[in-house]
Amino acid sequence: MAETEQTAKPQLPPRPPPPPQQQEQPPSEQPRSLTCKYFPMTLSETDLDALAPGEWVTDDAIDFYFRYLKHRYFPDNKKYVYITVKLAMLLTTRAVESTSSHIRDLASDANALDYEMQCLRKPKNIRVAFLPIFGDGHWSLLVYRRGVGSHSHRHRRNGEKEEEEEELPEFLHFNSYLNSTRENHTQCARTALINLLYVFRENDPDMVISKDSYKLVVKNCPQQTNGNDCGVFVCAYAYILSARIAAREDTRRTGGAIHSIVRRFSGIASSSASPLSADHRGASDRLSFAEKNPAKDSPPDSDDDAAWKIKDKDAIYPDSMRHYLIKVICKSTTPTSKNHNASL
């Protein structure tokens, strides 16, 4: 019996295994984004986690708090400006050159980053500007003050030499790590301030920029005791100065006449409460200080150097400042992380 030849069926390649199904994370473990209620900005839980003691504060957390200070104290006041981190980074890292093309490109890039705030377009309206400075792995605060002094400027008009007095802008540098970073970080601040003045001049050609047209003052201020609290100190410095300026503005606007009447009829000079515990700012902006002395913490009546000093008695414990920043972020954003939920 003849064997019939069986044709072998072609073997199909094995089916590939089905792709692994991605398991959905439970709602409690999904990362949350925190969207601000007051201005267009979003933070992540990573930014909140970085506010725990011993961690480095993120750029976005510092940027958020600076914008919060603007919203909280000077929402409609264009005299007080808070420079964003990205814009401050540009001013710090861009090489200083005095050529017209370089300044034109610098101003164009700066104005592009300033598209939301548009605080640099009219520099003569700016009285105070806060800049978070980052360089060599360290944060510090640079404050621009317009018109605190004057200097003589000579120029020609109608062929004749004339000399006139011009306002001298002053820059105050608050560095929480002076012993280790004074020289290098002061240079970072100087680069930022010169570039800022160049942007001002490009946006307003009437501004005169020269080597004698600014003053940089390195301020003595409370110092950090570790290597990770510099960002916290920058926020604390900005908070103390902002609250003090706001209290002085309120006093000038509403309290000047009342204080005059009290002094005239009672002969007793009234003393103001600490600007950082003033009731009109609400309990949400109160912080515990290392030492409290209402008599010494009262805001000065004039815009003098005393208003811009941050002494050890003004110091805020870094961990207290971290906890306060967490509360501010959670109160100002939605949705709020359950792990960090707190009310102001």
mmCIF file of C-alpha atoms in Angstrom:
data_model
loop_
_atom_site.group_PDB
_atom_site.id
_atom_site.type_symbol
_atom_site.label_atom_id
_atom_site.label_comp_id
_atom_site.label_asym_id
_atom_site.label_seq_id
_atom_site.Cartn_x
_atom_site.Cartn_y
_atom_site.Cartn_z
ATOM 1 C CA MET A 1 0.000 0.000 0.000
ATOM 2 C CA ALA A 2 1.576 3.181 -1.134
ATOM 3 C CA GLU A 3 2.131 5.840 1.369
ATOM 4 C CA THR A 4 0.412 9.077 0.496
ATOM 5 C CA GLU A 5 2.604 12.120 0.715
ATOM 6 C CA GLN A 6 1.237 14.620 3.179
ATOM 7 C CA THR A 7 1.981 18.261 2.489
ATOM 8 C CA ALA A 8 3.180 20.040 5.596
ATOM 9 C CA LYS A 9 1.073 23.037 6.540
ATOM 10 C CA PRO A 10 3.091 26.210 6.839
ATOM 11 C CA GLN A 11 3.544 27.200 10.445
ATOM 12 C CA LEU A 12 2.391 30.685 11.284
ATOM 13 C CA PRO A 13 4.638 32.786 13.489
ATOM 14 C CA PRO A 14 3.530 32.891 17.093
ATOM 15 C CA ARG A 15 1.261 35.713 18.060
ATOM 16 C CA PRO A 16 2.978 38.460 19.905
ATOM 17 C CA PRO A 17 1.951 38.690 23.517
ATOM 18 C CA PRO A 18 -0.648 41.346 24.244
ATOM 19 C CA PRO A 19 0.797 44.637 25.424
ATOM 20 C CA PRO A 20 0.867 44.923 29.176
ATOM 21 C CA GLN A 21 -2.067 46.826 30.468
ATOM 22 C CA GLN A 22 -1.139 49.920 32.386
ATOM 23 C CA GLN A 23 -2.609 49.756 35.789
ATOM 24 C CA GLU A 24 -4.348 52.918 36.786
ATOM 25 C CA GLN A 25 -3.005 54.510 39.885
ATOM 26 C CA PRO A 26 -5.468 55.013 42.672
ATOM 27 C CA PRO A 27 -6.606 58.616 42.948
ATOM 28 C CA SER A 28 -4.605 59.139 46.111
ATOM 29 C CA GLU A 29 -1.351 58.199 44.339
ATOM 30 C CA GLN A 30 -1.815 60.165 41.112
ATOM 31 C CA PRO A 31 0.386 63.223 40.825
ATOM 32 C CA ARG A 32 -1.597 66.418 41.157
ATOM 33 C CA SER A 33 -1.043 69.734 39.517
ATOM 34 C CA LEU A 34 -1.890 72.789 41.568
ATOM 35 C CA THR A 35 -3.305 75.669 39.562
ATOM 36 C CA CYS A 36 -3.236 79.110 41.104
ATOM 37 C CA LYS A 37 -6.537 80.913 41.610
ATOM 38 C CA TYR A 38 -5.106 84.409 41.249
ATOM 39 C CA PHE A 39 -2.625 84.329 38.367
ATOM 40 C CA PRO A 40 -1.776 81.893 35.558
ATOM 41 C CA MET A 41 0.720 79.501 37.097
ATOM 42 C CA THR A 42 0.751 75.794 37.948
ATOM 43 C CA LEU A 43 2.832 73.947 40.518
ATOM 44 C CA SER A 44 3.337 70.244 41.125
ATOM 45 C CA GLU A 45 3.463 68.189 44.283
ATOM 46 C CA THR A 46 7.206 67.981 43.699
ATOM 47 C CA ASP A 47 7.355 71.715 44.367
ATOM 48 C CA LEU A 48 5.517 71.167 47.635
ATOM 49 C CA ASP A 49 7.705 68.227 48.629
ATOM 50 C CA ALA A 50 10.789 70.395 48.049
ATOM 51 C CA LEU A 51 9.574 72.699 50.820
ATOM 52 C CA ALA A 52 10.184 70.000 53.423
ATOM 53 C CA PRO A 53 13.090 70.710 55.805
ATOM 54 C CA GLY A 54 16.459 69.832 54.315
ATOM 55 C CA GLU A 55 15.305 70.067 50.672
ATOM 56 C CA TRP A 56 16.213 72.602 47.995
ATOM 57 C CA VAL A 57 13.345 74.945 47.172
ATOM 58 C CA THR A 58 12.439 74.762 43.479
ATOM 59 C CA ASP A 59 12.575 77.653 41.022
ATOM 60 C CA ASP A 60 8.811 77.442 40.481
ATOM 61 C CA ALA A 61 8.092 77.676 44.210
ATOM 62 C CA ILE A 62 10.176 80.861 44.491
ATOM 63 C CA ASP A 63 8.570 82.258 41.349
ATOM 64 C CA PHE A 64 5.112 81.451 42.696
ATOM 65 C CA TYR A 65 5.759 83.176 45.998
ATOM 66 C CA PHE A 66 7.135 86.326 44.354
ATOM 67 C CA ARG A 67 4.016 86.553 42.223
ATOM 68 C CA TYR A 68 1.907 85.903 45.297
ATOM 69 C CA LEU A 69 3.563 88.834 47.108
ATOM 70 C CA LYS A 70 2.714 91.087 44.180
ATOM 71 C CA HIS A 71 -0.894 89.883 44.225
ATOM 72 C CA ARG A 72 -1.159 90.131 47.984
ATOM 73 C CA TYR A 73 0.366 93.532 48.639
ATOM 74 C CA PHE A 74 0.509 95.537 45.387
ATOM 75 C CA PRO A 75 -2.003 94.076 42.907
ATOM 76 C CA ASP A 76 -2.741 97.399 41.182
ATOM 77 C CA ASN A 77 0.405 99.302 42.081
ATOM 78 C CA LYS A 78 2.893 99.421 39.220
ATOM 79 C CA LYS A 79 5.560 101.092 41.333
ATOM 80 C CA TYR A 80 6.461 97.753 42.948
ATOM 81 C CA VAL A 81 7.663 94.988 40.647
ATOM 82 C CA TYR A 82 8.589 91.338 41.208
ATOM 83 C CA ILE A 83 10.857 90.016 38.473
ATOM 84 C CA THR A 84 10.175 86.412 37.462
ATOM 85 C CA VAL A 85 12.838 83.748 37.912
ATOM 86 C CA LYS A 86 13.238 83.231 34.145
ATOM 87 C CA LEU A 87 13.743 86.928 33.535
ATOM 88 C CA ALA A 88 16.175 87.215 36.448
ATOM 89 C CA MET A 89 18.093 84.218 35.054
ATOM 90 C CA LEU A 90 18.409 85.989 31.705
ATOM 91 C CA LEU A 91 19.753 89.132 33.350
ATOM 92 C CA THR A 92 22.209 87.112 35.453
ATOM 93 C CA THR A 93 23.588 84.831 32.735
ATOM 94 C CA ARG A 94 23.740 87.210 29.764
ATOM 95 C CA ALA A 95 27.202 88.659 29.285
ATOM 96 C CA VAL A 96 27.533 92.381 29.908
ATOM 97 C CA GLU A 97 28.234 94.268 26.681
ATOM 98 C CA SER A 98 27.629 97.907 25.925
ATOM 99 C CA THR A 99 27.206 97.631 22.156
ATOM 100 C CA SER A 100 23.878 98.864 20.826
ATOM 101 C CA SER A 101 23.105 95.583 19.046
ATOM 102 C CA HIS A 102 23.737 93.556 22.193
ATOM 103 C CA ILE A 103 21.560 95.821 24.333
ATOM 104 C CA ARG A 104 18.826 95.750 21.713
ATOM 105 C CA ASP A 105 18.830 91.936 21.659
ATOM 106 C CA LEU A 106 18.930 91.797 25.464
ATOM 107 C CA ALA A 107 15.936 94.117 25.782
ATOM 108 C CA SER A 108 14.031 92.173 23.141
ATOM 109 C CA ASP A 109 14.571 88.881 24.990
ATOM 110 C CA ALA A 110 13.745 90.465 28.343
ATOM 111 C CA ASN A 111 10.534 92.037 27.055
ATOM 112 C CA ALA A 112 9.530 88.702 25.538
ATOM 113 C CA LEU A 113 9.883 87.001 28.929
ATOM 114 C CA ASP A 114 8.005 89.916 30.478
ATOM 115 C CA TYR A 115 5.011 89.539 28.159
ATOM 116 C CA GLU A 116 2.597 88.800 31.018
ATOM 117 C CA MET A 117 3.658 91.368 33.617
ATOM 118 C CA GLN A 118 4.993 93.998 31.186
ATOM 119 C CA CYS A 119 6.719 95.682 34.102
ATOM 120 C CA LEU A 120 9.861 96.678 32.197
ATOM 121 C CA ARG A 121 8.201 98.707 29.442
ATOM 122 C CA LYS A 122 7.971 101.901 31.533
ATOM 123 C CA PRO A 123 10.974 101.820 33.870
ATOM 124 C CA LYS A 124 10.378 105.325 35.192
ATOM 125 C CA ASN A 125 7.188 104.051 36.837
ATOM 126 C CA ILE A 126 9.136 101.489 38.856
ATOM 127 C CA ARG A 127 10.095 102.519 42.355
ATOM 128 C CA VAL A 128 11.145 99.125 43.745
ATOM 129 C CA ALA A 129 11.912 95.844 41.962
ATOM 130 C CA PHE A 130 12.675 92.466 43.565
ATOM 131 C CA LEU A 131 14.970 90.077 41.672
ATOM 132 C CA PRO A 132 15.705 86.477 42.748
ATOM 133 C CA ILE A 133 19.361 85.932 41.817
ATOM 134 C CA PHE A 134 20.763 82.445 41.205
ATOM 135 C CA GLY A 135 24.415 81.664 40.555
ATOM 136 C CA ASP A 136 27.016 79.121 41.646
ATOM 137 C CA GLY A 137 24.254 76.942 43.111
ATOM 138 C CA HIS A 138 23.045 79.685 45.456
ATOM 139 C CA TRP A 139 20.021 82.010 45.723
ATOM 140 C CA SER A 140 20.073 85.620 46.912
ATOM 141 C CA LEU A 141 17.800 88.651 46.677
ATOM 142 C CA LEU A 142 18.585 91.823 44.738
ATOM 143 C CA VAL A 143 16.375 94.881 45.284
ATOM 144 C CA TYR A 144 16.302 97.849 42.908
ATOM 145 C CA ARG A 145 15.375 101.220 44.404
ATOM 146 C CA ARG A 146 14.898 104.217 42.168
ATOM 147 C CA GLY A 147 15.815 107.753 43.087
ATOM 148 C CA VAL A 148 17.414 107.336 46.532
ATOM 149 C CA GLY A 149 20.253 109.740 45.755
ATOM 150 C CA SER A 150 21.590 111.934 43.012
ATOM 151 C CA HIS A 151 24.718 112.517 41.004
ATOM 152 C CA SER A 152 25.866 115.214 38.609
ATOM 153 C CA HIS A 153 25.640 114.499 34.912
ATOM 154 C CA ARG A 154 27.338 116.729 32.355
ATOM 155 C CA HIS A 155 26.105 116.995 28.792
ATOM 156 C CA ARG A 156 25.917 119.465 25.936
ATOM 157 C CA ARG A 157 22.775 121.325 25.014
ATOM 158 C CA ASN A 158 22.740 123.857 22.175
ATOM 159 C CA GLY A 159 26.522 123.659 22.039
ATOM 160 C CA GLU A 160 26.950 124.613 25.700
ATOM 161 C CA LYS A 161 28.005 122.402 28.593
ATOM 162 C CA GLU A 162 25.332 121.909 31.208
ATOM 163 C CA GLU A 163 25.334 120.019 34.475
ATOM 164 C CA GLU A 164 22.199 118.629 36.071
ATOM 165 C CA GLU A 165 21.335 116.367 38.967
ATOM 166 C CA GLU A 166 19.905 112.932 38.177
ATOM 167 C CA GLU A 167 18.368 110.324 40.399
ATOM 168 C CA LEU A 168 20.815 107.615 41.380
ATOM 169 C CA PRO A 169 19.302 104.103 41.496
ATOM 170 C CA GLU A 170 20.456 101.878 44.307
ATOM 171 C CA PHE A 171 20.668 98.104 44.406
ATOM 172 C CA LEU A 172 20.529 96.266 47.729
ATOM 173 C CA HIS A 173 21.934 92.731 47.813
ATOM 174 C CA PHE A 174 20.672 90.366 50.508
ATOM 175 C CA ASN A 175 22.861 87.251 50.631
ATOM 176 C CA SER A 176 22.249 84.611 53.305
ATOM 177 C CA TYR A 177 25.678 82.980 52.794
ATOM 178 C CA LEU A 178 28.068 85.910 52.814
ATOM 179 C CA ASN A 179 31.066 84.115 54.303
ATOM 180 C CA SER A 180 31.264 81.628 51.431
ATOM 181 C CA THR A 181 29.676 83.326 48.411
ATOM 182 C CA ARG A 182 30.265 87.062 48.842
ATOM 183 C CA GLU A 183 32.687 87.613 45.947
ATOM 184 C CA ASN A 184 31.258 85.296 43.273
ATOM 185 C CA HIS A 185 27.606 85.898 44.060
ATOM 186 C CA THR A 186 28.025 89.644 44.320
ATOM 187 C CA GLN A 187 29.390 89.505 40.782
ATOM 188 C CA CYS A 188 26.245 87.634 39.693
ATOM 189 C CA ALA A 189 24.150 90.405 41.241
ATOM 190 C CA ARG A 190 26.257 93.076 39.535
ATOM 191 C CA THR A 191 25.785 91.406 36.151
ATOM 192 C CA ALA A 192 22.023 91.287 36.673
ATOM 193 C CA LEU A 193 21.751 94.913 37.736
ATOM 194 C CA ILE A 194 23.814 96.246 34.839
ATOM 195 C CA ASN A 195 21.758 94.243 32.338
ATOM 196 C CA LEU A 196 18.564 95.451 33.996
ATOM 197 C CA LEU A 197 19.679 99.051 33.601
ATOM 198 C CA TYR A 198 20.525 98.374 29.970
ATOM 199 C CA VAL A 199 17.001 97.059 29.425
ATOM 200 C CA PHE A 200 15.600 100.137 31.148
ATOM 201 C CA ARG A 201 17.632 102.401 28.875
ATOM 202 C CA GLU A 202 16.558 100.555 25.741
ATOM 203 C CA ASN A 203 12.894 100.772 26.767
ATOM 204 C CA ASP A 204 13.298 104.415 27.794
ATOM 205 C CA PRO A 205 16.088 106.196 25.890
ATOM 206 C CA ASP A 206 15.938 109.142 28.302
ATOM 207 C CA MET A 207 17.574 107.045 31.024
ATOM 208 C CA VAL A 208 21.333 107.602 31.317
ATOM 209 C CA ILE A 209 23.520 104.574 32.067
ATOM 210 C CA SER A 210 27.152 104.931 33.071
ATOM 211 C CA LYS A 211 29.617 103.446 35.529
ATOM 212 C CA ASP A 212 28.515 106.041 38.079
ATOM 213 C CA SER A 213 24.767 105.676 37.519
ATOM 214 C CA TYR A 214 24.087 103.042 40.163
ATOM 215 C CA LYS A 215 25.100 102.026 43.649
ATOM 216 C CA LEU A 216 25.395 98.430 44.876
ATOM 217 C CA VAL A 217 25.141 97.835 48.624
ATOM 218 C CA VAL A 218 25.779 94.402 50.123
ATOM 219 C CA LYS A 219 23.488 94.313 53.137
ATOM 220 C CA ASN A 220 24.129 92.625 56.456
ATOM 221 C CA CYS A 221 21.210 90.265 57.009
ATOM 222 C CA PRO A 222 20.309 87.027 58.861
ATOM 223 C CA GLN A 223 22.462 84.121 57.675
ATOM 224 C CA GLN A 224 21.662 80.494 56.974
ATOM 225 C CA THR A 225 23.382 77.737 58.920
ATOM 226 C CA ASN A 226 23.258 74.992 56.274
ATOM 227 C CA GLY A 227 23.588 74.517 52.542
ATOM 228 C CA ASN A 228 19.942 74.149 51.514
ATOM 229 C CA ASP A 229 18.003 77.103 52.967
ATOM 230 C CA CYS A 230 19.121 79.860 50.581
ATOM 231 C CA GLY A 231 15.857 79.825 48.617
ATOM 232 C CA VAL A 232 13.875 79.976 51.854
ATOM 233 C CA PHE A 233 15.855 83.014 52.985
ATOM 234 C CA VAL A 234 15.209 84.775 49.665
ATOM 235 C CA CYS A 235 11.459 84.309 50.194
ATOM 236 C CA ALA A 236 11.764 85.484 53.806
ATOM 237 C CA TYR A 237 13.715 88.606 52.833
ATOM 238 C CA ALA A 238 11.143 89.461 50.153
ATOM 239 C CA TYR A 239 8.306 88.855 52.605
ATOM 240 C CA ILE A 240 9.742 91.106 55.329
ATOM 241 C CA LEU A 241 10.470 93.981 52.950
ATOM 242 C CA SER A 242 7.166 93.683 51.087
ATOM 243 C CA ALA A 243 5.084 93.675 54.264
ATOM 244 C CA ARG A 244 7.049 96.633 55.603
ATOM 245 C CA ILE A 245 6.592 98.643 52.396
ATOM 246 C CA ALA A 246 2.877 97.811 52.269
ATOM 247 C CA ALA A 247 2.390 98.940 55.870
ATOM 248 C CA ARG A 248 4.164 102.210 55.129
ATOM 249 C CA GLU A 249 2.052 102.773 52.010
ATOM 250 C CA ASP A 250 -1.123 102.170 54.028
ATOM 251 C CA THR A 251 0.076 104.585 56.687
ATOM 252 C CA ARG A 252 0.793 107.263 54.118
ATOM 253 C CA ARG A 253 -2.532 106.766 52.386
ATOM 254 C CA THR A 254 -4.870 106.508 55.377
ATOM 255 C CA GLY A 255 -3.019 107.150 58.603
ATOM 256 C CA GLY A 256 -1.074 110.343 58.075
ATOM 257 C CA ALA A 257 -3.835 112.750 59.052
ATOM 258 C CA ILE A 258 -4.920 110.638 62.031
ATOM 259 C CA HIS A 259 -1.388 110.437 63.392
ATOM 260 C CA SER A 260 -1.012 114.194 63.008
ATOM 261 C CA ILE A 261 -4.190 114.862 64.977
ATOM 262 C CA VAL A 262 -3.190 112.467 67.732
ATOM 263 C CA ARG A 263 0.229 114.058 68.106
ATOM 264 C CA ARG A 264 -1.214 117.584 68.059
ATOM 265 C CA PHE A 265 -3.890 117.122 70.717
ATOM 266 C CA SER A 266 -2.439 114.453 72.955
ATOM 267 C CA GLY A 267 1.269 115.196 72.613
ATOM 268 C CA ILE A 268 1.875 111.476 72.625
ATOM 269 C CA ALA A 269 3.577 109.976 69.611
ATOM 270 C CA SER A 270 1.658 106.920 68.540
ATOM 271 C CA SER A 271 3.585 103.757 67.781
ATOM 272 C CA SER A 272 2.571 101.516 64.925
ATOM 273 C CA ALA A 273 2.253 97.785 65.259
ATOM 274 C CA SER A 274 4.690 95.523 63.524
ATOM 275 C CA PRO A 275 4.006 95.512 59.780
ATOM 276 C CA LEU A 276 4.231 91.738 59.804
ATOM 277 C CA SER A 277 1.455 91.359 62.350
ATOM 278 C CA ALA A 278 -0.798 94.174 61.181
ATOM 279 C CA ASP A 279 -4.468 93.249 61.438
ATOM 280 C CA HIS A 280 -5.327 94.799 58.063
ATOM 281 C CA ARG A 281 -3.135 92.175 56.388
ATOM 282 C CA GLY A 282 -5.037 89.358 58.030
ATOM 283 C CA ALA A 283 -3.980 86.370 60.086
ATOM 284 C CA SER A 284 -2.922 84.573 56.920
ATOM 285 C CA ASP A 285 0.217 86.697 56.676
ATOM 286 C CA ARG A 286 1.383 86.330 60.250
ATOM 287 C CA LEU A 287 4.583 84.554 61.075
ATOM 288 C CA SER A 288 6.402 83.790 64.291
ATOM 289 C CA PHE A 289 9.692 85.622 64.637
ATOM 290 C CA ALA A 290 12.747 84.681 66.637
ATOM 291 C CA GLU A 291 12.222 87.800 68.752
ATOM 292 C CA LYS A 292 9.377 90.286 68.814
ATOM 293 C CA ASN A 293 9.720 93.925 69.755
ATOM 294 C CA PRO A 294 6.769 95.995 68.476
ATOM 295 C CA ALA A 295 8.504 99.269 69.352
ATOM 296 C CA LYS A 296 11.540 98.449 67.219
ATOM 297 C CA ASP A 297 9.602 96.695 64.468
ATOM 298 C CA SER A 298 7.393 99.669 63.673
ATOM 299 C CA PRO A 299 7.718 100.925 60.083
ATOM 300 C CA PRO A 300 9.682 104.143 59.716
ATOM 301 C CA ASP A 301 7.806 107.260 58.695
ATOM 302 C CA SER A 302 10.130 108.034 55.808
ATOM 303 C CA ASP A 303 11.682 105.979 53.042
ATOM 304 C CA ASP A 304 15.110 105.886 54.686
ATOM 305 C CA ASP A 305 17.752 103.215 55.098
ATOM 306 C CA ALA A 306 16.132 101.837 58.254
ATOM 307 C CA ALA A 307 13.215 100.559 56.206
ATOM 308 C CA TRP A 308 15.594 98.361 54.219
ATOM 309 C CA LYS A 309 17.497 96.742 57.060
ATOM 310 C CA ILE A 310 16.793 93.132 57.955
ATOM 311 C CA LYS A 311 18.248 92.387 61.369
ATOM 312 C CA ASP A 312 18.535 89.205 63.349
ATOM 313 C CA LYS A 313 15.476 90.188 65.357
ATOM 314 C CA ASP A 314 13.516 90.124 62.097
ATOM 315 C CA ALA A 315 14.682 86.609 61.278
ATOM 316 C CA ILE A 316 12.138 83.903 60.553
ATOM 317 C CA TYR A 317 13.041 80.333 61.394
ATOM 318 C CA PRO A 318 13.653 78.535 58.055
ATOM 319 C CA ASP A 319 11.373 75.605 58.935
ATOM 320 C CA SER A 320 8.611 78.059 59.924
ATOM 321 C CA MET A 321 9.044 79.836 56.594
ATOM 322 C CA ARG A 322 8.862 76.517 54.747
ATOM 323 C CA HIS A 323 5.637 75.616 56.523
ATOM 324 C CA TYR A 324 4.225 79.045 55.752
ATOM 325 C CA LEU A 325 5.087 78.715 52.046
ATOM 326 C CA ILE A 326 3.276 75.374 51.928
ATOM 327 C CA LYS A 327 0.179 76.945 53.467
ATOM 328 C CA VAL A 328 0.271 79.864 51.041
ATOM 329 C CA ILE A 329 0.559 77.550 48.030
ATOM 330 C CA CYS A 330 -2.182 75.211 49.198
ATOM 331 C CA LYS A 331 -4.557 78.041 50.000
ATOM 332 C CA SER A 332 -3.904 79.787 46.693
ATOM 333 C CA THR A 333 -4.224 76.777 44.390
ATOM 334 C CA THR A 334 -6.772 74.190 43.367
ATOM 335 C CA PRO A 335 -6.958 71.243 43.739
ATOM 336 C CA THR A 336 -5.041 71.061 47.002
ATOM 337 C CA SER A 337 -2.947 68.044 47.889
ATOM 338 C CA LYS A 338 -4.458 66.128 50.798
ATOM 339 C CA ASN A 339 -1.023 65.453 52.193
ATOM 340 C CA HIS A 340 -0.305 69.159 52.476
ATOM 341 C CA ASN A 341 -3.769 70.588 53.023
ATOM 342 C CA ALA A 342 -3.690 73.441 55.475
ATOM 343 C CA SER A 343 -5.690 76.558 56.023
ATOM 344 C CA LEU A 344 -4.227 79.971 56.547
#
